[in-house]
Short mmCIF file of C-alpha atoms and ligand atoms in Angstrom, two decimals:
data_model
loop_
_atom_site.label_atom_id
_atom_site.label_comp_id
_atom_site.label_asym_id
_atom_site.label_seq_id
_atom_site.Cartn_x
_atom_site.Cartn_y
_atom_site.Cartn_z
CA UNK X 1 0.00 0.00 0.00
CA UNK X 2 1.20 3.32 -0.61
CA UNK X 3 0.38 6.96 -0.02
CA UNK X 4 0.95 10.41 -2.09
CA UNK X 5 2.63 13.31 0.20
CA UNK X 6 2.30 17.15 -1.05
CA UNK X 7 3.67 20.10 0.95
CA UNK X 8 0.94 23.06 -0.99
CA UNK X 9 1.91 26.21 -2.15
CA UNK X 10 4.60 25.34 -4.49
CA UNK X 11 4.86 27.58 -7.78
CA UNK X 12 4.73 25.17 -11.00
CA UNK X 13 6.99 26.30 -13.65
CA UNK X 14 8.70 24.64 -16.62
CA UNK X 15 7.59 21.52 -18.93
CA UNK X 16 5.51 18.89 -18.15
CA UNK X 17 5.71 15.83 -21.39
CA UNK X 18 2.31 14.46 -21.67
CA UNK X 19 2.34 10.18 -22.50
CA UNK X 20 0.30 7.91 -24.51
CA UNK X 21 -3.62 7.43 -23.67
CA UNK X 22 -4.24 5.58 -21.38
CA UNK X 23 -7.85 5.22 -22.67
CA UNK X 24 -6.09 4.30 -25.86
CA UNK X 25 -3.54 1.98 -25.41
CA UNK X 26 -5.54 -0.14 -23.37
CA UNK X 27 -7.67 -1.33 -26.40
CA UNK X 28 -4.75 -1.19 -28.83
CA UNK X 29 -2.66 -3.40 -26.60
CA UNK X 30 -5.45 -6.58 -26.97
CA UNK X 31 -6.05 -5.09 -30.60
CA UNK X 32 -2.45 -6.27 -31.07
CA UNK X 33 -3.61 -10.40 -30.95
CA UNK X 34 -5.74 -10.00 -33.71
CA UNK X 35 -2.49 -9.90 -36.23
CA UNK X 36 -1.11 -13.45 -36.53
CA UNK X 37 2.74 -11.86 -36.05
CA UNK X 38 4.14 -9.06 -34.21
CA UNK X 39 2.30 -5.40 -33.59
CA UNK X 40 4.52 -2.52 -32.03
CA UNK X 41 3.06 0.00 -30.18
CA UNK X 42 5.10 3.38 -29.62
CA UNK X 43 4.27 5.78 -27.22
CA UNK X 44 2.90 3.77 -24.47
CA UNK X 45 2.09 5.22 -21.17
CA UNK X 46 3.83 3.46 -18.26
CA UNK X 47 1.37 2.84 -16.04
CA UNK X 48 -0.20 -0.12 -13.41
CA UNK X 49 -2.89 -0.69 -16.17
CA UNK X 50 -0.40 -1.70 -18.72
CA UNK X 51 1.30 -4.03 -16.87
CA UNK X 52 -2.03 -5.76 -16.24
CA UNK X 53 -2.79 -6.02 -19.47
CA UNK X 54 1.03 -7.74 -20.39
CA UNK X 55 -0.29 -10.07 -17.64
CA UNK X 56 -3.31 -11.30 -19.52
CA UNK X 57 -1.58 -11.25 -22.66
CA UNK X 58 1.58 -13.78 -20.90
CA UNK X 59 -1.02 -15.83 -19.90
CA UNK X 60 -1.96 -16.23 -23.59
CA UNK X 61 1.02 -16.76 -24.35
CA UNK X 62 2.06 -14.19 -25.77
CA UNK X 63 5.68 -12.43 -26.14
CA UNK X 64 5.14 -9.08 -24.65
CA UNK X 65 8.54 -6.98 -24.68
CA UNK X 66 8.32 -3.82 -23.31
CA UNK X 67 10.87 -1.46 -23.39
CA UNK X 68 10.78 2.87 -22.41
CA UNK X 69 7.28 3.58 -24.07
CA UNK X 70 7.96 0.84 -27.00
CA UNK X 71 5.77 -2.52 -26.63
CA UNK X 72 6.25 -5.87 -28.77
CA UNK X 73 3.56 -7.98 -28.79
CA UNK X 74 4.20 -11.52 -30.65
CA UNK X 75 0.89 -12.94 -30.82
CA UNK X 76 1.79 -16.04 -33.34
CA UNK X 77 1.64 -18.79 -30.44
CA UNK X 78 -1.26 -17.45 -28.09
CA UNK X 79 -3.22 -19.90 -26.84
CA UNK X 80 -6.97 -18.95 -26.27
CA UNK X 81 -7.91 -19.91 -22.75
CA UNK X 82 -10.55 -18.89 -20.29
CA UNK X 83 -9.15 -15.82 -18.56
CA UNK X 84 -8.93 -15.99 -14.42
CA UNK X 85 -11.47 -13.31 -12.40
CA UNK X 86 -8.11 -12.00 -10.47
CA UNK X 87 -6.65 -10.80 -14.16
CA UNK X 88 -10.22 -9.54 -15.15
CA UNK X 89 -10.67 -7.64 -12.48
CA UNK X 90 -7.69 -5.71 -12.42
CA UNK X 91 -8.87 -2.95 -14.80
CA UNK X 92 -11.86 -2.36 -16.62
CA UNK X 93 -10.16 -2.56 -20.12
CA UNK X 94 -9.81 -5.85 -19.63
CA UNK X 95 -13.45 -6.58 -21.59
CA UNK X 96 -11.22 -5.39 -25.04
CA UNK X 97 -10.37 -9.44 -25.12
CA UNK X 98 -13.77 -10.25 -25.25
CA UNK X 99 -13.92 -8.35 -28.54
CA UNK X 100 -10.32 -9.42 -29.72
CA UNK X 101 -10.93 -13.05 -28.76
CA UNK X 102 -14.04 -13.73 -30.14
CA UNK X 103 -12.86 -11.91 -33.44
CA UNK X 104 -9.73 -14.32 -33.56
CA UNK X 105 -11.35 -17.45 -32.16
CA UNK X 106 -14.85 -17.12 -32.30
CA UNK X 107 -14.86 -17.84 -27.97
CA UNK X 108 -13.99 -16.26 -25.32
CA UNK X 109 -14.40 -16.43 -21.85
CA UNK X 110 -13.47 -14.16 -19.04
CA UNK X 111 -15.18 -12.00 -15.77
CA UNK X 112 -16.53 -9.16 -15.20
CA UNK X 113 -14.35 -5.77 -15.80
CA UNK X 114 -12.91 -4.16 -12.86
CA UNK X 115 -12.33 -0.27 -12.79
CA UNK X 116 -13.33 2.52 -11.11
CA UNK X 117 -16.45 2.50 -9.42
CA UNK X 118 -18.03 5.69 -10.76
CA UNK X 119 -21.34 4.06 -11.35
CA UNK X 120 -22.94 1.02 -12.22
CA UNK X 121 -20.84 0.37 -15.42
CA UNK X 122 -22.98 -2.49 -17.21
CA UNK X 123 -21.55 -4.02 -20.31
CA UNK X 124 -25.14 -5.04 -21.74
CA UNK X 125 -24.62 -3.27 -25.35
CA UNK X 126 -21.01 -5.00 -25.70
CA UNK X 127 -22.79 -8.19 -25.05
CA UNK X 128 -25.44 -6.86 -27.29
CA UNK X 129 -23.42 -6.06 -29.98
CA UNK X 130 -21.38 -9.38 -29.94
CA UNK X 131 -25.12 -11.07 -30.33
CA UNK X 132 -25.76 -9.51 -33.15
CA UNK X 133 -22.71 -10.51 -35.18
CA UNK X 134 -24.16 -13.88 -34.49
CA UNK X 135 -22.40 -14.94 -31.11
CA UNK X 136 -24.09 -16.90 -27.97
CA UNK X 137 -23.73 -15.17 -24.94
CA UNK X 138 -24.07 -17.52 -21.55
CA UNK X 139 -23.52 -16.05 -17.56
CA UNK X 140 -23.03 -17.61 -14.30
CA UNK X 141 -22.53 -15.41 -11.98
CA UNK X 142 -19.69 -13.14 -13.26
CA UNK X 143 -18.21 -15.26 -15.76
CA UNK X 144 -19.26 -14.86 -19.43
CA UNK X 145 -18.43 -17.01 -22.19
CA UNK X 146 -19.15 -15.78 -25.68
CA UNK X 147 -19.06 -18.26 -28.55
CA UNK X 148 -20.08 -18.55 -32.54
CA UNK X 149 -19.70 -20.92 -35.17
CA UNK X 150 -19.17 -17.66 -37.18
CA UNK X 151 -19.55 -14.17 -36.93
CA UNK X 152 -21.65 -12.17 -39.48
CA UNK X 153 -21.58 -8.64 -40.65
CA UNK X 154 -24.60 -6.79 -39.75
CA UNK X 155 -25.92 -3.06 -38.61
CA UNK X 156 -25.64 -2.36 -34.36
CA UNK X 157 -27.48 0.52 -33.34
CA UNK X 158 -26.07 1.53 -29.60
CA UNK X 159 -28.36 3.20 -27.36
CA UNK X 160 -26.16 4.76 -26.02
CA UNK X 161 -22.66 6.09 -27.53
CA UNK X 162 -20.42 3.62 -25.69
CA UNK X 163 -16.57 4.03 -25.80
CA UNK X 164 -16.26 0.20 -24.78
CA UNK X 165 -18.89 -0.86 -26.89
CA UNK X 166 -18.10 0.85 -30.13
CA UNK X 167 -14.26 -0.26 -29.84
CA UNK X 168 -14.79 -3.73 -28.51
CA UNK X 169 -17.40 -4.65 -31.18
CA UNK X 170 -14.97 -3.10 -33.70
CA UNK X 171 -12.16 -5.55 -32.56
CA UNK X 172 -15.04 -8.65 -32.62
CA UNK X 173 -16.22 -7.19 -36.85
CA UNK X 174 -12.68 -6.95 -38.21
CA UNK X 175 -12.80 -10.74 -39.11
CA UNK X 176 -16.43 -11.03 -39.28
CA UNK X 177 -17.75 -12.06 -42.75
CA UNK X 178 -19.41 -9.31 -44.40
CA UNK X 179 -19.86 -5.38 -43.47
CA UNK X 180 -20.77 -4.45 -39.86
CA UNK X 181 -21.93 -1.13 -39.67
CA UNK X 182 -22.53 0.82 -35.79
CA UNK X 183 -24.58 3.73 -35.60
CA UNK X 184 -24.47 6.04 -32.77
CA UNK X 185 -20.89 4.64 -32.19
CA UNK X 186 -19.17 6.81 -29.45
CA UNK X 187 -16.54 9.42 -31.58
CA UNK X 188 -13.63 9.63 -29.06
CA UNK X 189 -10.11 10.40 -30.22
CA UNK X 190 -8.90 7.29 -28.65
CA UNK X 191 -11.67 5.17 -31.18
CA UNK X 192 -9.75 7.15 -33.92
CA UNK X 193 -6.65 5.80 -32.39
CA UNK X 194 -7.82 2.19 -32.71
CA UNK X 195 -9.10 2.05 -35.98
CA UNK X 196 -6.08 3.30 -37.48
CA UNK X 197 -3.46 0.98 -36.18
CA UNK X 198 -6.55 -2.09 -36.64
CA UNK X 199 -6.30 -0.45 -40.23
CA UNK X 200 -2.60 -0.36 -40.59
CA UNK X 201 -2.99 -4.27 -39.79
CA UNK X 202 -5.14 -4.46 -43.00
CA UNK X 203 -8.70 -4.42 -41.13
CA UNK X 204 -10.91 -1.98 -43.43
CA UNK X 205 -12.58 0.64 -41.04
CA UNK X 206 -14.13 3.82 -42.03
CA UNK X 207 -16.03 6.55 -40.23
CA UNK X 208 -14.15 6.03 -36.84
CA UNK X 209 -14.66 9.59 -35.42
CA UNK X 210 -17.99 9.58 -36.32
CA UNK X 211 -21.37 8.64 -35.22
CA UNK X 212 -21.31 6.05 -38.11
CA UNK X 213 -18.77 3.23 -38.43
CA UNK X 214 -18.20 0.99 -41.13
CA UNK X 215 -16.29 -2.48 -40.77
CA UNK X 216 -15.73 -4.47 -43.89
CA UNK X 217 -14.53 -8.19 -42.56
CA UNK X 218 -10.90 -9.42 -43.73
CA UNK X 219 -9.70 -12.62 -43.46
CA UNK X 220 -6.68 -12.16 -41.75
CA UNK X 221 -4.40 -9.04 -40.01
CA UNK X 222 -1.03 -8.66 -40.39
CA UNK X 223 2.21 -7.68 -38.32
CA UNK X 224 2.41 -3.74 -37.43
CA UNK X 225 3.31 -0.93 -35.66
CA UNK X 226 1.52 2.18 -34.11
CA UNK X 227 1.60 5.25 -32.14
CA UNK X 228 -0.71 5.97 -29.25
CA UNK X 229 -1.89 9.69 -29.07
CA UNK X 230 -1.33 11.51 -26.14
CA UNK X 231 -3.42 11.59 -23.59
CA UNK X 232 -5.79 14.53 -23.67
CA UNK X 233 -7.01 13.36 -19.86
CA UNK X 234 -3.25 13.72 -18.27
CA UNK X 235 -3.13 16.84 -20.64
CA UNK X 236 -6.18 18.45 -18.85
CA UNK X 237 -4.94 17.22 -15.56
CA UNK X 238 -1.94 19.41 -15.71
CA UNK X 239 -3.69 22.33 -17.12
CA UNK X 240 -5.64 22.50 -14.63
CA UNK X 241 -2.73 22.26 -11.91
CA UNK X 242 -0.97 25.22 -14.06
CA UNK X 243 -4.47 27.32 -14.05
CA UNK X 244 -4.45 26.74 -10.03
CA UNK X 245 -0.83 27.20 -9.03
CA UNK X 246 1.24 27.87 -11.97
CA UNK X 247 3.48 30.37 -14.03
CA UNK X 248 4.15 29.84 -17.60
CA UNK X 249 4.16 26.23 -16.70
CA UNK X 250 4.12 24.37 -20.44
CA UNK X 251 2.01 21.06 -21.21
CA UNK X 252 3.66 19.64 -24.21
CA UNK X 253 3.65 17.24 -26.49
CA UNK X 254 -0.73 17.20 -27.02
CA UNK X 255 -3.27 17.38 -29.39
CA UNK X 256 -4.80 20.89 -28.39
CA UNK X 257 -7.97 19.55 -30.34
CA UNK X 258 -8.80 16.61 -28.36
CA UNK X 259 -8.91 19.36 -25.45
CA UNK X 260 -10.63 22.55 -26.61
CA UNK X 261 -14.17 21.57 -24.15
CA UNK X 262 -11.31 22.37 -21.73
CA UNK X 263 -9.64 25.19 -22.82
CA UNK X 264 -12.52 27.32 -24.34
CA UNK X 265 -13.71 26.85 -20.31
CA UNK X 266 -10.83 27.78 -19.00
CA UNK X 267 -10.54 30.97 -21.14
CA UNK X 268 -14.11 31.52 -20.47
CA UNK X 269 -12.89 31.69 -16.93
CA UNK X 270 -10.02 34.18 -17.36
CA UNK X 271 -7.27 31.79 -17.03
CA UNK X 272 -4.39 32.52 -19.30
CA UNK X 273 -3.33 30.26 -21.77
CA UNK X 274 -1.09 30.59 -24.72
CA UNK X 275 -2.06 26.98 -27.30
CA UNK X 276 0.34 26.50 -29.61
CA UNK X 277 0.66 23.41 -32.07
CA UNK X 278 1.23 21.32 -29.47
CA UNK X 279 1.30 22.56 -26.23
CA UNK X 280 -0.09 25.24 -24.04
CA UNK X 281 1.29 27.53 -21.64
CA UNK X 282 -0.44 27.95 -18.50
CA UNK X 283 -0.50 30.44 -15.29
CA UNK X 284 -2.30 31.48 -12.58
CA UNK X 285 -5.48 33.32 -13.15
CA UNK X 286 -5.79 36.53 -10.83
CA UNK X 287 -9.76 36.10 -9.92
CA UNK X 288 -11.04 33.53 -12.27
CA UNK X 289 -14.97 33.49 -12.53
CA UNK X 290 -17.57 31.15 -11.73
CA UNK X 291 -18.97 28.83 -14.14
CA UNK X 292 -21.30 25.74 -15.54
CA UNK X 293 -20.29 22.58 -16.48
CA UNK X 294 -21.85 19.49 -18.50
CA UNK X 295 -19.95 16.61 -19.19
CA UNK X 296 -21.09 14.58 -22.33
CA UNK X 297 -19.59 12.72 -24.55
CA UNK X 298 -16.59 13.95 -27.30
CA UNK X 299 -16.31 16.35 -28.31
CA UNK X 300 -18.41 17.50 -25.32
CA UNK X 301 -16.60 18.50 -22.06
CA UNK X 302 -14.84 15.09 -20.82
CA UNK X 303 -16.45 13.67 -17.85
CA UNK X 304 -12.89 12.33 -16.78
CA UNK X 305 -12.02 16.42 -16.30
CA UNK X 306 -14.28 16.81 -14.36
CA UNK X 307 -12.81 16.07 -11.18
CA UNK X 308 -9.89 17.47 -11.51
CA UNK X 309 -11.70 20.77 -12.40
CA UNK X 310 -13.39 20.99 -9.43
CA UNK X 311 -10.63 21.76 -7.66
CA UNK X 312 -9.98 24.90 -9.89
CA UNK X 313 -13.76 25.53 -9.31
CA UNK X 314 -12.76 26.07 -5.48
CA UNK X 315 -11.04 28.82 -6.54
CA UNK X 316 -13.37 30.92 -8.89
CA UNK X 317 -15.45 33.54 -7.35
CA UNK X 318 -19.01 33.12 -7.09
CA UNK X 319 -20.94 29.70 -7.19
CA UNK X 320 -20.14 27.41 -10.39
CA UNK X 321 -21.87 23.93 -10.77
CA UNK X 322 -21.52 20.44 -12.76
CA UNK X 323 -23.65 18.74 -14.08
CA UNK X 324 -22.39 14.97 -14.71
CA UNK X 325 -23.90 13.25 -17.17
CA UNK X 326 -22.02 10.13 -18.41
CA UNK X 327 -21.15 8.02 -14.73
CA UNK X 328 -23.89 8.19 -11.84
CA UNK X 329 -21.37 8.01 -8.84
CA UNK X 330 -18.33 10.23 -10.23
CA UNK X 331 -18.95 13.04 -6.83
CA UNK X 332 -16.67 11.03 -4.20
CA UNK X 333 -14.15 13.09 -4.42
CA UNK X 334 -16.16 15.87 -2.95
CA UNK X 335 -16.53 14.81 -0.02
CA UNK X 336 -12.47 15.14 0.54
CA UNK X 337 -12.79 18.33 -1.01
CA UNK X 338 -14.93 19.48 1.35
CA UNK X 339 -12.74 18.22 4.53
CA UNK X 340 -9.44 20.26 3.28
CA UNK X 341 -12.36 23.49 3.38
CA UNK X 342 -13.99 23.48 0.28
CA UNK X 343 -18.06 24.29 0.08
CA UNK X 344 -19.19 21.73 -2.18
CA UNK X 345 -22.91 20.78 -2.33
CA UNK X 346 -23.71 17.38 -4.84
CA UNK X 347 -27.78 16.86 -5.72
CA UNK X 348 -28.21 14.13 -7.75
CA UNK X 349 -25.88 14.74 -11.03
CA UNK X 350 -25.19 18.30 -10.25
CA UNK X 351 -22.92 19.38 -7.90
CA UNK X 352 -22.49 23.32 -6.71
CA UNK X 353 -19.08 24.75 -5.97
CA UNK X 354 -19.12 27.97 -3.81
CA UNK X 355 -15.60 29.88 -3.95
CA UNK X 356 -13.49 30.96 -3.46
CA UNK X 357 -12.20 28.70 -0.25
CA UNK X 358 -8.83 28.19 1.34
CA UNK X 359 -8.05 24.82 1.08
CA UNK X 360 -5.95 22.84 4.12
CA UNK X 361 -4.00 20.29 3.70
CA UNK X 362 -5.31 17.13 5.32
CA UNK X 363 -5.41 13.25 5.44
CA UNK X 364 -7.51 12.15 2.19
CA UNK X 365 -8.63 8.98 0.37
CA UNK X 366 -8.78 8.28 -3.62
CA UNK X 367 -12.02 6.78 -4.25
CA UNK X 368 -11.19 6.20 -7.76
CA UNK X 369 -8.81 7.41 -10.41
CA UNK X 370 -9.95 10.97 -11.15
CA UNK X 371 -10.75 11.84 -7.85
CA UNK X 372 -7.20 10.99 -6.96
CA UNK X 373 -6.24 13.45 -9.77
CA UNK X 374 -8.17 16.12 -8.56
CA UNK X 375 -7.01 15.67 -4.40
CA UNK X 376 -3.35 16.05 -5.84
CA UNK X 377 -4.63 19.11 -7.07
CA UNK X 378 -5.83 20.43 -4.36
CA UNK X 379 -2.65 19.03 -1.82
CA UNK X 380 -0.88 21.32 -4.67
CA UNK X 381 -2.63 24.68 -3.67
CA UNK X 382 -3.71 23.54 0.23
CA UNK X 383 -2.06 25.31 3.29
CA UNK X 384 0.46 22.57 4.50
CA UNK X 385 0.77 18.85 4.50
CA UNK X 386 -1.85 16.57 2.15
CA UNK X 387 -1.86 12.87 2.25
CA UNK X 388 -3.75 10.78 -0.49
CA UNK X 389 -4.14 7.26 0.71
CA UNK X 390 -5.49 4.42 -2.19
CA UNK X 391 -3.14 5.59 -4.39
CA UNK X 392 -2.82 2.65 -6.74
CA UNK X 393 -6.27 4.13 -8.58
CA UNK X 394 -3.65 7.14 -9.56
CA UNK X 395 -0.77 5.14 -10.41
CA UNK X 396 -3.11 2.71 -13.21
CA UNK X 397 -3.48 5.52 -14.92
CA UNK X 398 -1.20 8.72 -14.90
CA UNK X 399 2.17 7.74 -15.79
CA UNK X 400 5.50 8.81 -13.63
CA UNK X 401 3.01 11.52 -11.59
CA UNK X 402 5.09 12.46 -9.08
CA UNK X 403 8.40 12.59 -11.59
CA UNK X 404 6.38 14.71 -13.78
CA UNK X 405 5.11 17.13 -11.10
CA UNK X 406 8.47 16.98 -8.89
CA UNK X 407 10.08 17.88 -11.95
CA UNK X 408 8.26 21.63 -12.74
CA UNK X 409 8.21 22.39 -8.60
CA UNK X 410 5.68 20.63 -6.68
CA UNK X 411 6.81 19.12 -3.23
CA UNK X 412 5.31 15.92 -3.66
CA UNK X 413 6.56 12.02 -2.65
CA UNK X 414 5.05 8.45 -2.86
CA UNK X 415 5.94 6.81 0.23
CA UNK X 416 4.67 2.72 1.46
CA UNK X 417 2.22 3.24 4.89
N1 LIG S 1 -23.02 1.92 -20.71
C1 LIG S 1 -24.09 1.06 -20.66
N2 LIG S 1 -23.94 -0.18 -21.19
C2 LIG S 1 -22.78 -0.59 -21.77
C3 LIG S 1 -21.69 0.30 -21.83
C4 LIG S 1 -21.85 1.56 -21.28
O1 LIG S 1 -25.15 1.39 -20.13
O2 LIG S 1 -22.71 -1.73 -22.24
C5 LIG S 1 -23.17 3.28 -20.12
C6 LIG S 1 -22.22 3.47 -18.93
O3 LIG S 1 -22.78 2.97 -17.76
C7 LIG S 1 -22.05 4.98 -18.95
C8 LIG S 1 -22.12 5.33 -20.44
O4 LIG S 1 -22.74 4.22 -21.08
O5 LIG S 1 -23.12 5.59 -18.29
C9 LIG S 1 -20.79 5.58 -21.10
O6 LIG S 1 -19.92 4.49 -20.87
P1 LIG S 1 -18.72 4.08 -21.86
O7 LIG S 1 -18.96 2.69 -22.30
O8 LIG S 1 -18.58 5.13 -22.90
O9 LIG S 1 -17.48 4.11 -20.89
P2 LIG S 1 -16.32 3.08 -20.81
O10 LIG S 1 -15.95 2.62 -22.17
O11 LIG S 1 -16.58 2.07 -19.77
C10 LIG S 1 -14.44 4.86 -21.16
C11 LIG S 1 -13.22 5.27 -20.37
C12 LIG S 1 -13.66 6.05 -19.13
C13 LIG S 1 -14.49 7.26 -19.57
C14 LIG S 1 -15.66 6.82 -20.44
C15 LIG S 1 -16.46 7.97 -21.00
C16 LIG S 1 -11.75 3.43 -20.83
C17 LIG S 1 -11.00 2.25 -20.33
N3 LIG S 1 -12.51 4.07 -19.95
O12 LIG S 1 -15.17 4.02 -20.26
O13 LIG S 1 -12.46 6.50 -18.52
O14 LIG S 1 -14.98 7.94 -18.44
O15 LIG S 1 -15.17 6.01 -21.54
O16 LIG S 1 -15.65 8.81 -21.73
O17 LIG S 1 -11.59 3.82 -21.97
C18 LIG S 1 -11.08 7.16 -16.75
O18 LIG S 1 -10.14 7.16 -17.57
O19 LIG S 1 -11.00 7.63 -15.60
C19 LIG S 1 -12.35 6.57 -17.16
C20 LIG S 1 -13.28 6.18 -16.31
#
């Protein structure tokens, strides 16, 4: 077990490297089996969750080589066996080898996802989706198994505009006979991401980035190699520390597209930002203002920023609120908030955020991955000592955290309880 340590106050200055997606490379990593040789990934984040998923794919069978940010992944000897609820569990990406494994074998079986608990996170229109390529679905308890004699091309209308759903039944359609087509597929930049490299492995896949997706099956995928984009959530993250607590403090190395729900805020706001072609420059704001925000999905504002922004919210004057719209339990973090002296009010799916308050540093808990995200930011700007305990949700998913934030001024430490 470990804990995060941050003295507040600490001026941020100088250049924080943003790394892969997280989001991403945790579908293009089990993309990777669908080629019968060897896919290289560049540019992939070095976090807890990626070493789970090497874990499932060794268990395979598999030769995973990982090296800096570069990942090998020989998939010509895997072996398709059940995979073990301990594995599943670990992450929530896990549920990409349902897709990838019943593309490459036409079976699968695994457990339920883990993940952050930020709601009730059902995977009905994945299951849904795999039925309607022609696949059997069977449950007991929280094991699935998911099996066809073969799958078929057809149209998949989601309900809702899934992330996991549209990717995962992309991975299941690239070697489906026939054309699969998903409408209201979810238009993320990490879908993008995915259909590329599944494209630069000779799947056909058009329309990824928008609300209509086209799969035309292929028999087979070949060996390749890939970048992952960089993550637009890590991106935000540090923005947001720079808007709270920093001075000219620079966020390279992103896409400022795959963030402008943020920025256009934060400007909205007052905060002063300077985006170049890829990077911004971020300080302090003087007396930022109050304001309202929605999450929905891309190119909406990101639900996963909103956490982390409510600890800028803290800081505006007057009362701003949030409305969350994507993940029914995604307030937790509030509570903490609230304890270092933040007036924080949650309703249903809105929450109201009266500021500006001093924040204090106190003893804390990470209920999930963003929240943890969003206590570091406020340890950053709180009077004295902060301590985040659960810290493993952080660590699966923002890479080298307390190198990256050390590095541009923050007093900050992981230490074991
Ligand atoms: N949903 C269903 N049924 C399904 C699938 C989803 O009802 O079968 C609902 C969910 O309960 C939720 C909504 O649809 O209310 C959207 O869920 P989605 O499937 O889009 O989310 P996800 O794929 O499970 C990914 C990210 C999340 C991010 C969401 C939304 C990964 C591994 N996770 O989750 O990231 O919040 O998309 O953008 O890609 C995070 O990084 O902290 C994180 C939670």
């Amino acid at each position: 077990m470990k804990k995060i340590k941050i003295q507040g106050g600490k001026t941020l200055t100088g250049t924080i490297n943003i790394g892969g997606a997280k989001n991403s490379a945790v579908a293009l990593i089990p993309a990777a089996i669908l080629c019968s040789g060897t896919a290289t990934i560049f540019n992939v984040p070095q976090i807890s969750d990626t070493l789970s998923l090497i874990e499932i794919l060794e268990y395979l069978g598999a030769k995973v080589n990982l090296s800096n940010d570069i990942m090998t992944i020989d998939s010509s000897n895997i072996e398709n066996k059940d995979i073990p609820e301990e594995v599943s569990k670990k992450l929530r990406a896990s549920y990409y080898f349902m897709g990838a494994l019943l593309g490459k074998y036409k079976k699968v079986t695994m457990y339920f996802p883990g993940g952050c608990k930020i709601g009730e996170r059902p995977i009905n229109l994945h299951l849904k989706g795999f039925e309607m390529l022609g696949a059997k679905v069977t449950s007991e308890g929280n094991k699935y198994t998911v099996e066809a004699d073969k799958l078929k091309g057809t149209s998949i209308y989601l309900d809702i505009a899934s992330v996991g759903a549209t990717i995962n039944i992309m991975l299941a359609a690239t070697l489906a006979e026939g054309v699969t087509t998903i409408e209201n597929a979810a238009k993320e930049p990490e879908i993008v991401n995915v259909a590329t490299f599944m494209n630069t492995m000779g799947a056909k896949i058009t329309g990824a980035g928008t609300s209509e997706i086209k799969i035309e099956g292929v028999k087979k995928l070949n060996s390749s190699f890939h970048e992952v984009i960089p993550d637009r959530i890590e991106a935000g993250t540090y923005i947001i520390a720079g808007a709270l607590i920093g001075d000219n403090l620079k966020i390279n190395n992103i896409i400022p597209d795959h963030i402008e729900s943020l920025t256009s805020k934060l400007t909205e706001i007052g905060i002063p930002l300077e985006i170049g072609s890829d990077y911004v420059i971020v300080s302090k704001a003087n007396k930022p203002k109050c304001t309202n925000v929605k999450t929905l999905v891309y190119p909406g504002f990101a639900t996963d920023l909103q956490q982390p922004l409510t600890t800028l919210l803290t800081q505006c004057n007057g009362t701003s609120s949030i409305e969350e719209t994507i993940w029914e339990n995604r307030f937790l973090n509030t509570e903490y908030l609230n304890k270092m002296g933040a007036n924080i009010t949650v309703n249903g799916k809105t929450a109201l955020i009266k500021g500006p308050t001093k924040l204090i540093g106190k003893k804390v808990i990470a209920t999930d991955l963003r929240a943890g995200a969003c206590l570091i930011l406020a340890g950053l700007i709180a009077k004295g000592e902060t301590t985040i305990e659960n810290v493993e949700h952080i660590l699966r998913g923002y890479e080298k955290i307390i190198e990256k934030l050390t590095n541009v001024g923050a007093k900050i430490s992981l230490e074991e309880i």
